[in-house]
mmCIF file of C-alpha atoms and ligand atoms in Angstrom:
data_model
loop_
_atom_site.group_PDB
_atom_site.id
_atom_site.type_symbol
_atom_site.label_atom_id
_atom_site.label_comp_id
_atom_site.label_asym_id
_atom_site.label_seq_id
_atom_site.Cartn_x
_atom_site.Cartn_y
_atom_site.Cartn_z
ATOM 1 C CA MET A 149 17.875 23.719 -63.401
ATOM 2 C CA SER A 150 19.804 24.239 -60.173
ATOM 3 C CA VAL A 151 17.792 23.771 -56.958
ATOM 4 C CA ILE A 152 18.561 23.759 -53.236
ATOM 5 C CA ARG A 153 17.563 20.546 -51.500
ATOM 6 C CA SER A 154 17.619 19.651 -47.790
ATOM 7 C CA ALA A 155 20.135 16.863 -47.334
ATOM 8 C CA VAL A 156 20.284 14.541 -44.318
ATOM 9 C CA THR A 157 23.934 14.959 -43.261
ATOM 10 C CA GLY A 158 23.759 13.340 -39.814
ATOM 11 C CA VAL A 159 21.537 10.879 -37.960
ATOM 12 C CA GLY A 160 21.491 10.032 -34.245
ATOM 13 C CA SER A 161 19.241 8.391 -31.701
ATOM 14 C CA TYR A 162 18.876 7.636 -28.023
ATOM 15 C CA LEU A 163 16.943 5.019 -26.053
ATOM 16 C CA PRO A 164 16.501 5.179 -22.277
ATOM 17 C CA GLU A 165 18.356 2.452 -20.415
ATOM 18 C CA GLN A 166 15.459 0.590 -18.822
ATOM 19 C CA ILE A 167 14.054 -2.265 -20.919
ATOM 20 C CA VAL A 168 10.547 -3.587 -20.238
ATOM 21 C CA THR A 169 9.874 -7.034 -21.704
ATOM 22 C CA ASN A 170 6.493 -8.542 -22.571
ATOM 23 C CA ALA A 171 6.949 -10.898 -19.617
ATOM 24 C CA ASP A 172 7.404 -7.866 -17.324
ATOM 25 C CA LEU A 173 4.024 -6.513 -18.493
ATOM 26 C CA ALA A 174 2.320 -9.894 -18.127
ATOM 27 C CA GLU A 175 3.097 -9.695 -14.407
ATOM 28 C CA PHE A 176 0.487 -6.954 -13.843
ATOM 29 C CA VAL A 177 -1.824 -6.928 -16.885
ATOM 30 C CA ASP A 178 -3.806 -9.799 -18.467
ATOM 31 C CA THR A 179 -1.584 -10.408 -21.510
ATOM 32 C CA SER A 180 1.146 -12.764 -22.709
ATOM 33 C CA ASP A 181 4.444 -12.611 -24.569
ATOM 34 C CA GLU A 182 2.872 -14.900 -27.174
ATOM 35 C CA TRP A 183 -0.128 -12.588 -27.851
ATOM 36 C CA ILE A 184 1.995 -9.438 -28.074
ATOM 37 C CA GLN A 185 4.582 -10.987 -30.412
ATOM 38 C CA GLU A 186 2.001 -12.657 -32.650
ATOM 39 C CA ARG A 187 -0.250 -9.573 -33.025
ATOM 40 C CA THR A 188 2.425 -6.848 -33.124
ATOM 41 C CA GLY A 189 5.965 -8.248 -33.456
ATOM 42 C CA ILE A 190 6.966 -6.451 -30.233
ATOM 43 C CA LYS A 191 9.295 -8.212 -27.753
ATOM 44 C CA GLN A 192 10.354 -5.292 -25.567
ATOM 45 C CA ARG A 193 10.244 -1.515 -25.218
ATOM 46 C CA HIS A 194 12.411 1.113 -23.469
ATOM 47 C CA ARG A 195 11.083 3.255 -20.646
ATOM 48 C CA ALA A 196 12.447 6.601 -19.420
ATOM 49 C CA ARG A 197 13.253 7.186 -15.742
ATOM 50 C CA ASP A 198 10.878 9.427 -13.760
ATOM 51 C CA ASP A 199 13.562 12.151 -13.723
ATOM 52 C CA GLU A 200 14.322 11.852 -17.465
ATOM 53 C CA PRO A 201 11.979 14.097 -19.486
ATOM 54 C CA THR A 202 11.413 13.903 -23.245
ATOM 55 C CA SER A 203 13.799 16.834 -23.807
ATOM 56 C CA ASP A 204 16.671 14.788 -22.307
ATOM 57 C CA LEU A 205 16.129 12.008 -24.854
ATOM 58 C CA ALA A 206 15.852 14.604 -27.639
ATOM 59 C CA VAL A 207 19.082 16.346 -26.578
ATOM 60 C CA GLU A 208 21.088 13.103 -26.559
ATOM 61 C CA ALA A 209 19.748 12.085 -29.994
ATOM 62 C CA ALA A 210 20.496 15.592 -31.310
ATOM 63 C CA ARG A 211 24.083 15.528 -29.944
ATOM 64 C CA ARG A 212 24.693 12.244 -31.753
ATOM 65 C CA ALA A 213 23.181 13.534 -35.014
ATOM 66 C CA LEU A 214 25.293 16.705 -34.833
ATOM 67 C CA ALA A 215 28.446 14.637 -34.214
ATOM 68 C CA ALA A 216 27.600 12.428 -37.219
ATOM 69 C CA ALA A 217 27.208 15.573 -39.369
ATOM 70 C CA GLY A 218 30.434 17.108 -38.036
ATOM 71 C CA LYS A 219 28.461 20.082 -36.668
ATOM 72 C CA SER A 220 28.277 21.747 -33.254
ATOM 73 C CA ALA A 221 25.372 23.282 -31.339
ATOM 74 C CA GLU A 222 26.562 26.779 -32.367
ATOM 75 C CA ASP A 223 25.981 25.876 -36.039
ATOM 76 C CA VAL A 224 22.282 25.054 -35.528
ATOM 77 C CA ASP A 225 19.860 27.716 -36.804
ATOM 78 C CA LEU A 226 16.520 25.851 -36.646
ATOM 79 C CA ILE A 227 15.069 23.248 -34.258
ATOM 80 C CA VAL A 228 11.880 21.361 -35.035
ATOM 81 C CA VAL A 229 10.807 18.730 -32.515
ATOM 82 C CA ALA A 230 8.056 16.284 -33.415
ATOM 83 C CA THR A 231 6.469 15.187 -30.156
ATOM 84 C CA THR A 232 3.118 14.452 -28.596
ATOM 85 C CA THR A 233 4.642 14.045 -25.120
ATOM 86 C CA PRO A 234 6.454 17.343 -24.411
ATOM 87 C CA ASP A 235 7.948 17.948 -20.948
ATOM 88 C CA MET A 236 5.284 20.609 -20.288
ATOM 89 C CA THR A 237 2.258 22.092 -22.058
ATOM 90 C CA PHE A 238 4.574 24.993 -22.842
ATOM 91 C CA PRO A 239 7.272 26.064 -23.588
ATOM 92 C CA ALA A 240 7.770 23.817 -26.588
ATOM 93 C CA CYS A 241 10.120 20.885 -26.145
ATOM 94 C CA ALA A 242 12.226 22.557 -28.874
ATOM 95 C CA SER A 243 12.837 25.602 -26.613
ATOM 96 C CA ILE A 244 14.093 23.343 -23.807
ATOM 97 C CA VAL A 245 16.256 21.385 -26.247
ATOM 98 C CA GLN A 246 17.734 24.658 -27.485
ATOM 99 C CA ARG A 247 18.653 25.697 -23.929
ATOM 100 C CA LYS A 248 20.100 22.300 -22.958
ATOM 101 C CA LEU A 249 22.149 22.010 -26.158
ATOM 102 C CA GLY A 250 23.336 25.637 -26.030
ATOM 103 C CA VAL A 251 22.017 26.529 -29.475
ATOM 104 C CA PRO A 252 22.057 30.303 -30.196
ATOM 105 C CA VAL A 253 18.809 32.242 -30.748
ATOM 106 C CA CYS A 254 16.959 30.782 -33.747
ATOM 107 C CA PRO A 255 13.464 29.517 -34.641
ATOM 108 C CA ALA A 256 12.576 26.537 -32.412
ATOM 109 C CA PHE A 257 9.147 24.945 -32.124
ATOM 110 C CA ASP A 258 7.267 21.654 -31.855
ATOM 111 C CA VAL A 259 5.189 19.894 -34.483
ATOM 112 C CA GLN A 260 2.245 17.845 -33.202
ATOM 113 C CA ALA A 261 1.050 15.234 -35.664
ATOM 114 C CA VAL A 262 1.382 12.287 -33.270
ATOM 115 C CA CYS A 263 2.997 9.218 -34.918
ATOM 116 C CA SER A 264 3.243 11.055 -38.261
ATOM 117 C CA GLY A 265 5.041 13.937 -36.536
ATOM 118 C CA PHE A 266 8.512 13.198 -37.885
ATOM 119 C CA VAL A 267 7.331 13.133 -41.519
ATOM 120 C CA TYR A 268 5.451 16.406 -40.940
ATOM 121 C CA ALA A 269 8.503 17.946 -39.210
ATOM 122 C CA MET A 270 10.801 16.998 -42.108
ATOM 123 C CA SER A 271 8.488 18.812 -44.525
ATOM 124 C CA VAL A 272 8.413 21.921 -42.294
ATOM 125 C CA ALA A 273 12.206 22.027 -41.916
ATOM 126 C CA ASP A 274 12.617 21.413 -45.657
ATOM 127 C CA GLY A 275 10.641 24.615 -46.257
ATOM 128 C CA PHE A 276 13.233 26.594 -44.264
ATOM 129 C CA VAL A 277 16.303 24.907 -45.761
ATOM 130 C CA ALA A 278 15.154 24.895 -49.400
ATOM 131 C CA ARG A 279 14.231 28.629 -49.172
ATOM 132 C CA GLY A 280 17.670 29.514 -47.805
ATOM 133 C CA LEU A 281 16.331 30.296 -44.292
ATOM 134 C CA SER A 282 18.335 27.584 -42.530
ATOM 135 C CA LYS A 283 21.841 26.232 -43.123
ATOM 136 C CA CYS A 284 21.801 23.661 -40.316
ATOM 137 C CA ALA A 285 18.436 22.393 -39.116
ATOM 138 C CA LEU A 286 17.855 19.875 -36.348
ATOM 139 C CA VAL A 287 14.756 17.745 -36.875
ATOM 140 C CA ILE A 288 14.004 15.581 -33.857
ATOM 141 C CA GLY A 289 11.341 12.992 -33.045
ATOM 142 C CA ALA A 290 11.182 12.465 -29.265
ATOM 143 C CA GLU A 291 8.556 10.714 -27.192
ATOM 144 C CA GLU A 292 7.794 9.267 -23.805
ATOM 145 C CA MET A 293 4.628 7.413 -24.741
ATOM 146 C CA THR A 294 4.780 5.374 -21.535
ATOM 147 C CA ARG A 295 3.653 8.543 -19.675
ATOM 148 C CA LEU A 296 0.296 8.347 -21.513
ATOM 149 C CA MET A 297 -0.427 4.705 -20.729
ATOM 150 C CA ASP A 298 -3.330 3.404 -18.683
ATOM 151 C CA TRP A 299 -1.449 0.436 -17.225
ATOM 152 C CA THR A 300 -4.727 -1.442 -16.645
ATOM 153 C CA ASP A 301 -5.641 -1.300 -20.375
ATOM 154 C CA ARG A 302 -3.999 -4.277 -22.066
ATOM 155 C CA THR A 303 -5.185 -3.137 -25.517
ATOM 156 C CA THR A 304 -2.796 -0.143 -25.447
ATOM 157 C CA CYS A 305 -0.185 -0.393 -22.673
ATOM 158 C CA VAL A 306 1.722 -3.240 -24.356
ATOM 159 C CA LEU A 307 2.235 -1.317 -27.603
ATOM 160 C CA PHE A 308 4.273 1.779 -26.793
ATOM 161 C CA GLY A 309 7.768 2.794 -25.681
ATOM 162 C CA ASP A 310 10.082 5.792 -25.198
ATOM 163 C CA GLY A 311 12.966 7.079 -27.306
ATOM 164 C CA ALA A 312 14.287 9.809 -29.606
ATOM 165 C CA GLY A 313 15.919 10.161 -32.996
ATOM 166 C CA ALA A 314 17.282 13.175 -34.837
ATOM 167 C CA VAL A 315 18.614 14.258 -38.193
ATOM 168 C CA VAL A 316 20.637 17.264 -39.325
ATOM 169 C CA LEU A 317 19.447 18.881 -42.543
ATOM 170 C CA GLU A 318 21.797 21.047 -44.591
ATOM 171 C CA PRO A 319 21.348 22.672 -48.013
ATOM 172 C CA ARG A 320 22.886 20.937 -51.036
ATOM 173 C CA GLU A 321 22.713 22.176 -54.606
ATOM 174 C CA GLY A 322 21.091 19.771 -57.048
ATOM 175 C CA GLN A 323 19.985 19.645 -60.670
ATOM 176 C CA GLY A 324 16.277 19.287 -59.900
ATOM 177 C CA THR A 325 16.229 15.561 -60.678
ATOM 178 C CA SER A 326 15.602 12.505 -58.513
ATOM 179 C CA ALA A 327 19.355 11.816 -58.660
ATOM 180 C CA ASP A 328 19.946 14.845 -56.378
ATOM 181 C CA GLN A 329 21.019 14.344 -52.780
ATOM 182 C CA GLY A 330 18.314 15.520 -50.374
ATOM 183 C CA LEU A 331 14.564 15.602 -49.888
ATOM 184 C CA LEU A 332 12.715 14.852 -53.105
ATOM 185 C CA GLY A 333 9.040 14.760 -52.193
ATOM 186 C CA PHE A 334 6.324 14.469 -49.541
ATOM 187 C CA THR A 335 2.751 13.420 -49.045
ATOM 188 C CA LEU A 336 1.005 14.651 -45.883
ATOM 189 C CA ARG A 337 -2.598 13.804 -44.986
ATOM 190 C CA CYS A 338 -5.066 14.166 -42.108
ATOM 191 C CA ASP A 339 -8.670 12.969 -41.756
ATOM 192 C CA GLY A 340 -10.034 14.802 -38.714
ATOM 193 C CA SER A 341 -13.330 12.913 -38.916
ATOM 194 C CA LYS A 342 -11.462 9.991 -37.301
ATOM 195 C CA THR A 343 -10.132 11.707 -34.169
ATOM 196 C CA ASP A 344 -12.142 9.295 -32.001
ATOM 197 C CA LEU A 345 -10.195 6.229 -33.180
ATOM 198 C CA LEU A 346 -6.950 7.248 -31.458
ATOM 199 C CA TYR A 347 -6.679 10.060 -28.892
ATOM 200 C CA VAL A 348 -5.686 11.018 -25.348
ATOM 201 C CA ASP A 349 -8.639 11.539 -22.993
ATOM 202 C CA GLY A 350 -7.232 14.645 -21.319
ATOM 203 C CA GLY A 351 -5.661 18.020 -21.995
ATOM 204 C CA PRO A 352 -5.303 21.575 -20.672
ATOM 205 C CA ALA A 353 -8.585 22.823 -22.172
ATOM 206 C CA THR A 354 -10.731 19.797 -21.342
ATOM 207 C CA THR A 355 -9.950 17.820 -18.183
ATOM 208 C CA GLY A 356 -6.953 19.843 -17.061
ATOM 209 C CA THR A 357 -5.035 16.563 -16.782
ATOM 210 C CA VAL A 358 -2.567 14.808 -19.067
ATOM 211 C CA GLY A 359 -4.950 11.918 -19.764
ATOM 212 C CA HIS A 360 -4.436 8.415 -21.122
ATOM 213 C CA LEU A 361 -4.084 7.108 -24.649
ATOM 214 C CA ARG A 362 -7.231 5.463 -26.025
ATOM 215 C CA MET A 363 -7.332 3.522 -29.272
ATOM 216 C CA LEU A 364 -9.775 1.420 -31.250
ATOM 217 C CA GLY A 365 -6.828 -0.602 -32.496
ATOM 218 C CA ASN A 366 -8.517 -2.830 -35.032
ATOM 219 C CA GLN A 367 -10.260 0.173 -36.652
ATOM 220 C CA VAL A 368 -6.972 2.087 -36.895
ATOM 221 C CA PHE A 369 -5.396 -1.068 -38.326
ATOM 222 C CA ARG A 370 -8.003 -1.188 -41.106
ATOM 223 C CA HIS A 371 -7.178 2.363 -42.209
ATOM 224 C CA ALA A 372 -3.438 1.896 -41.940
ATOM 225 C CA VAL A 373 -2.506 -0.480 -44.758
ATOM 226 C CA VAL A 374 -4.621 1.150 -47.504
ATOM 227 C CA ASN A 375 -3.805 4.746 -46.553
ATOM 228 C CA ILE A 376 -0.079 4.190 -46.047
ATOM 229 C CA ALA A 377 0.230 2.378 -49.375
ATOM 230 C CA GLU A 378 -1.557 5.260 -51.148
ATOM 231 C CA ALA A 379 0.687 7.837 -49.415
ATOM 232 C CA ILE A 380 3.803 5.950 -50.534
ATOM 233 C CA THR A 381 2.745 5.866 -54.202
ATOM 234 C CA SER A 382 1.696 9.528 -54.061
ATOM 235 C CA CYS A 383 5.041 10.478 -52.451
ATOM 236 C CA CYS A 384 6.957 8.555 -55.140
ATOM 237 C CA ASP A 385 5.010 10.489 -57.819
ATOM 238 C CA ALA A 386 5.885 13.779 -56.088
ATOM 239 C CA ALA A 387 9.557 12.738 -55.925
ATOM 240 C CA GLY A 388 9.662 11.587 -59.555
ATOM 241 C CA VAL A 389 10.621 8.007 -58.679
ATOM 242 C CA GLU A 390 9.018 4.567 -58.903
ATOM 243 C CA VAL A 391 8.251 2.534 -55.791
ATOM 244 C CA SER A 392 10.655 -0.068 -57.215
ATOM 245 C CA ASP A 393 13.475 2.543 -57.178
ATOM 246 C CA ILE A 394 13.384 2.823 -53.372
ATOM 247 C CA ASP A 395 16.467 1.289 -51.739
ATOM 248 C CA TRP A 396 15.211 1.441 -48.123
ATOM 249 C CA PHE A 397 11.793 1.730 -46.544
ATOM 250 C CA VAL A 398 11.893 3.171 -43.029
ATOM 251 C CA PRO A 399 8.329 2.832 -41.732
ATOM 252 C CA HIS A 400 6.733 4.044 -38.524
ATOM 253 C CA GLN A 401 7.067 1.050 -36.205
ATOM 254 C CA ALA A 402 3.544 0.498 -34.852
ATOM 255 C CA ASN A 403 2.897 -3.096 -35.813
ATOM 256 C CA GLN A 404 4.884 -5.593 -37.875
ATOM 257 C CA ARG A 405 1.644 -6.825 -39.474
ATOM 258 C CA ILE A 406 0.850 -3.311 -40.785
ATOM 259 C CA ILE A 407 4.376 -2.955 -42.205
ATOM 260 C CA LYS A 408 4.145 -6.395 -43.863
ATOM 261 C CA GLY A 409 0.633 -5.622 -45.174
ATOM 262 C CA VAL A 410 1.846 -2.415 -46.827
ATOM 263 C CA GLY A 411 4.832 -4.291 -48.241
ATOM 264 C CA GLU A 412 2.617 -6.973 -49.760
ATOM 265 C CA ARG A 413 0.177 -4.422 -51.202
ATOM 266 C CA LEU A 414 3.022 -2.570 -52.968
ATOM 267 C CA GLY A 415 5.082 -5.662 -53.799
ATOM 268 C CA LEU A 416 8.059 -4.473 -51.745
ATOM 269 C CA ASP A 417 11.105 -6.654 -51.134
ATOM 270 C CA GLU A 418 10.985 -7.255 -47.385
ATOM 271 C CA ASN A 419 14.792 -7.219 -47.258
ATOM 272 C CA LYS A 420 14.558 -3.495 -48.037
ATOM 273 C CA ILE A 421 12.484 -2.683 -44.941
ATOM 274 C CA ILE A 422 14.154 -1.490 -41.724
ATOM 275 C CA LEU A 423 12.296 -3.115 -38.820
ATOM 276 C CA THR A 424 12.814 -2.100 -35.190
ATOM 277 C CA VAL A 425 9.350 -2.678 -33.728
ATOM 278 C CA GLU A 426 10.603 -5.881 -32.088
ATOM 279 C CA THR A 427 12.980 -4.033 -29.747
ATOM 280 C CA HIS A 428 11.693 -0.415 -29.721
ATOM 281 C CA ALA A 429 7.867 -0.970 -29.866
ATOM 282 C CA ASN A 430 5.827 2.054 -30.972
ATOM 283 C CA THR A 431 7.670 5.260 -30.056
ATOM 284 C CA SER A 432 5.291 7.484 -32.043
ATOM 285 C CA ALA A 433 7.161 10.410 -33.694
ATOM 286 C CA ALA A 434 10.522 8.964 -32.608
ATOM 287 C CA SER A 435 10.144 5.613 -34.332
ATOM 288 C CA ILE A 436 11.226 6.661 -37.831
ATOM 289 C CA PRO A 437 14.458 8.502 -36.901
ATOM 290 C CA LEU A 438 15.275 5.695 -34.430
ATOM 291 C CA ALA A 439 14.911 3.116 -37.221
ATOM 292 C CA LEU A 440 16.768 5.335 -39.693
ATOM 293 C CA ASP A 441 19.696 5.520 -37.281
ATOM 294 C CA VAL A 442 19.739 1.732 -36.915
ATOM 295 C CA GLY A 443 19.849 1.319 -40.732
ATOM 296 C CA VAL A 444 22.604 3.919 -41.149
ATOM 297 C CA LYS A 445 24.739 2.694 -38.211
ATOM 298 C CA ASP A 446 24.639 -0.977 -39.268
ATOM 299 C CA GLY A 447 25.719 0.016 -42.787
ATOM 300 C CA ARG A 448 22.579 -0.968 -44.685
ATOM 301 C CA ILE A 449 21.613 2.609 -45.647
ATOM 302 C CA LYS A 450 24.490 4.134 -47.603
ATOM 303 C CA LYS A 451 25.204 7.540 -49.127
ATOM 304 C CA GLY A 452 23.305 7.898 -52.381
ATOM 305 C CA ASP A 453 20.540 5.437 -51.404
ATOM 306 C CA LEU A 454 16.916 6.410 -51.991
ATOM 307 C CA VAL A 455 15.057 6.259 -48.658
ATOM 308 C CA LEU A 456 11.320 6.383 -48.053
ATOM 309 C CA LEU A 457 9.805 7.245 -44.663
ATOM 310 C CA GLU A 458 6.132 6.598 -43.930
ATOM 311 C CA ALA A 459 3.836 6.917 -40.921
ATOM 312 C CA MET A 460 0.291 6.937 -39.649
ATOM 313 C CA GLY A 461 -1.118 8.000 -36.305
ATOM 314 C CA GLY A 462 -3.636 9.941 -34.227
ATOM 315 C CA GLY A 463 -5.612 12.574 -36.076
ATOM 316 C CA LEU A 464 -5.775 10.425 -38.091
ATOM 317 C CA THR A 465 -2.638 11.736 -39.755
ATOM 318 C CA TRP A 466 -0.455 9.898 -42.219
ATOM 319 C CA GLY A 467 2.189 10.613 -44.803
ATOM 320 C CA ALA A 468 5.436 9.741 -46.518
ATOM 321 C CA CYS A 469 8.719 11.442 -47.390
ATOM 322 C CA ALA A 470 11.376 10.437 -49.936
ATOM 323 C CA PHE A 471 15.002 11.534 -49.813
ATOM 324 C CA ARG A 472 18.334 10.564 -51.318
ATOM 325 C CA PHE A 473 20.831 10.061 -48.494
HETATM 326 O O1 UT7 B 265 0.996 4.326 -34.110
HETATM 327 C C1 UT7 B 265 -0.289 4.797 -34.224
HETATM 328 C C2 UT7 B 265 -1.125 3.938 -35.073
HETATM 329 N N1 UT7 B 265 -1.505 2.766 -34.350
HETATM 330 C C3 UT7 B 265 -1.550 1.622 -34.984
HETATM 331 O O2 UT7 B 265 -1.204 1.551 -36.129
HETATM 332 C C4 UT7 B 265 -2.102 0.433 -34.241
HETATM 333 C C5 UT7 B 265 -3.058 -0.295 -35.141
HETATM 334 N N2 UT7 B 265 -3.663 -1.443 -34.522
HETATM 335 C C6 UT7 B 265 -2.981 -2.566 -34.173
HETATM 336 O O3 UT7 B 265 -1.786 -2.630 -34.286
HETATM 337 C C7 UT7 B 265 -3.779 -3.768 -33.714
HETATM 338 O O4 UT7 B 265 -5.147 -3.526 -33.962
HETATM 339 C C8 UT7 B 265 -3.573 -4.107 -32.223
HETATM 340 C C9 UT7 B 265 -2.198 -4.687 -32.012
HETATM 341 C C10 UT7 B 265 -3.751 -2.869 -31.366
HETATM 342 C C11 UT7 B 265 -4.598 -5.162 -31.788
HETATM 343 O O5 UT7 B 265 -4.517 -6.321 -32.609
HETATM 344 P P1 UT7 B 265 -5.824 -6.947 -33.266
HETATM 345 O O6 UT7 B 265 -5.406 -8.153 -33.973
HETATM 346 O O7 UT7 B 265 -6.498 -5.865 -34.057
HETATM 347 O O8 UT7 B 265 -6.674 -7.361 -31.993
HETATM 348 P P2 UT7 B 265 -8.129 -6.877 -31.550
HETATM 349 O O9 UT7 B 265 -8.074 -5.462 -31.057
HETATM 350 O O10 UT7 B 265 -9.119 -7.198 -32.626
HETATM 351 O O11 UT7 B 265 -8.370 -7.836 -30.297
HETATM 352 C C12 UT7 B 265 -8.448 -9.255 -30.452
HETATM 353 C C13 UT7 B 265 -8.551 -9.889 -29.076
HETATM 354 C C14 UT7 B 265 -9.628 -9.258 -28.191
HETATM 355 O O12 UT7 B 265 -10.234 -10.279 -27.446
HETATM 356 P P3 UT7 B 265 -11.660 -10.872 -27.862
HETATM 357 O O13 UT7 B 265 -12.604 -9.707 -27.847
HETATM 358 O O14 UT7 B 265 -11.470 -11.455 -29.224
HETATM 359 O O15 UT7 B 265 -11.918 -11.909 -26.812
HETATM 360 C C15 UT7 B 265 -8.834 -8.377 -27.260
HETATM 361 O O16 UT7 B 265 -9.486 -8.174 -26.033
HETATM 362 O O17 UT7 B 265 -7.308 -9.731 -28.362
HETATM 363 C C16 UT7 B 265 -7.590 -9.193 -27.063
HETATM 364 N N3 UT7 B 265 -6.456 -8.390 -26.645
HETATM 365 C C17 UT7 B 265 -5.417 -8.883 -25.954
HETATM 366 N N4 UT7 B 265 -5.150 -10.121 -25.484
HETATM 367 C C18 UT7 B 265 -3.999 -10.288 -24.810
HETATM 368 C C19 UT7 B 265 -6.219 -7.078 -26.888
HETATM 369 N N5 UT7 B 265 -5.056 -6.699 -26.341
HETATM 370 C C20 UT7 B 265 -4.530 -7.798 -25.759
HETATM 371 C C21 UT7 B 265 -3.354 -8.047 -25.055
HETATM 372 N N6 UT7 B 265 -3.126 -9.306 -24.602
HETATM 373 N N7 UT7 B 265 -2.433 -7.089 -24.816
#
């Protein structure tokens, strides 16, 4: 049976220039390089300039993804931006990206599922591409998490960073098997009864301010390993593949211990996991496409490889997505 799948034909990413090390943070908050590395795996994070909004990071990542796909801004007919740190409450970051890139009139909107945003956005864009409604979709994860930090709260401010990653999705005809190029399956979940474990204490309809990120880290941690592992097995079922078939795992980069815990639970080969948490820290919805770009650019992820993305974040949301590159 012939089917249309959404194929990842280009990947790109962008990190702001400024690097903030653990030692830099230890100068003004009661923490240490040793604690941060041991508990999270993080050594440094990138931080955007004051005059560099999220849309700027998104645009640069998108330009690089379009170049990798051999496409131009005029070809784009859908923009989905996964972000929890848009430039403004509205318009959507996607509208600003469209203007800055010079993309013609098309659907453009944001998806807000916090750290799981990129996995959610891929599923949304796949709906357009697989139904013939888009021939060249830009799916972007872009965040400036440092804007949400309470710099006196050592339990959160050491964990996050800024950055953006993007993919181009184009339709490819397949035979309806897991050998097809393109997106093969998803699992998306949310448990709204756990909103109080990870949230921002502000917003337009509450305090009228942006607010700061608050997290009960060890409680989120407890949910992460079990739920992510279940989402991965469920996604593999949906895609018609075995976990052991996956060539590359590209996880959300929140904490190296979570990634290792999931790996151990599922018996994954750790050489098949793309890890960037050490240098990028947690960039929320941007972390997966940033890591994907690292794996593609350094030649580990090759055409035809089976790739699995997974994430968990505020909501609590979590999910996974499998595609053949
Ligand atoms: O991306 C969205 C999803 N988010 C996540 O997946 C994050 C999940 N959670 C985590 O990654 C971990 O829970 C953290 C890295 C946030 C914390 O690690 P932990 O091993 O769970 O530590 P903890 O929260 O249980 O805290 C242990 C101790 C506490 O001190 P006491 O009470 O034992 O004296 C904290 O006050 O570590 C202390 N602590 C710190 N010490 C130095 C917490 N933050 C710091 C810090 N520096 N930055």
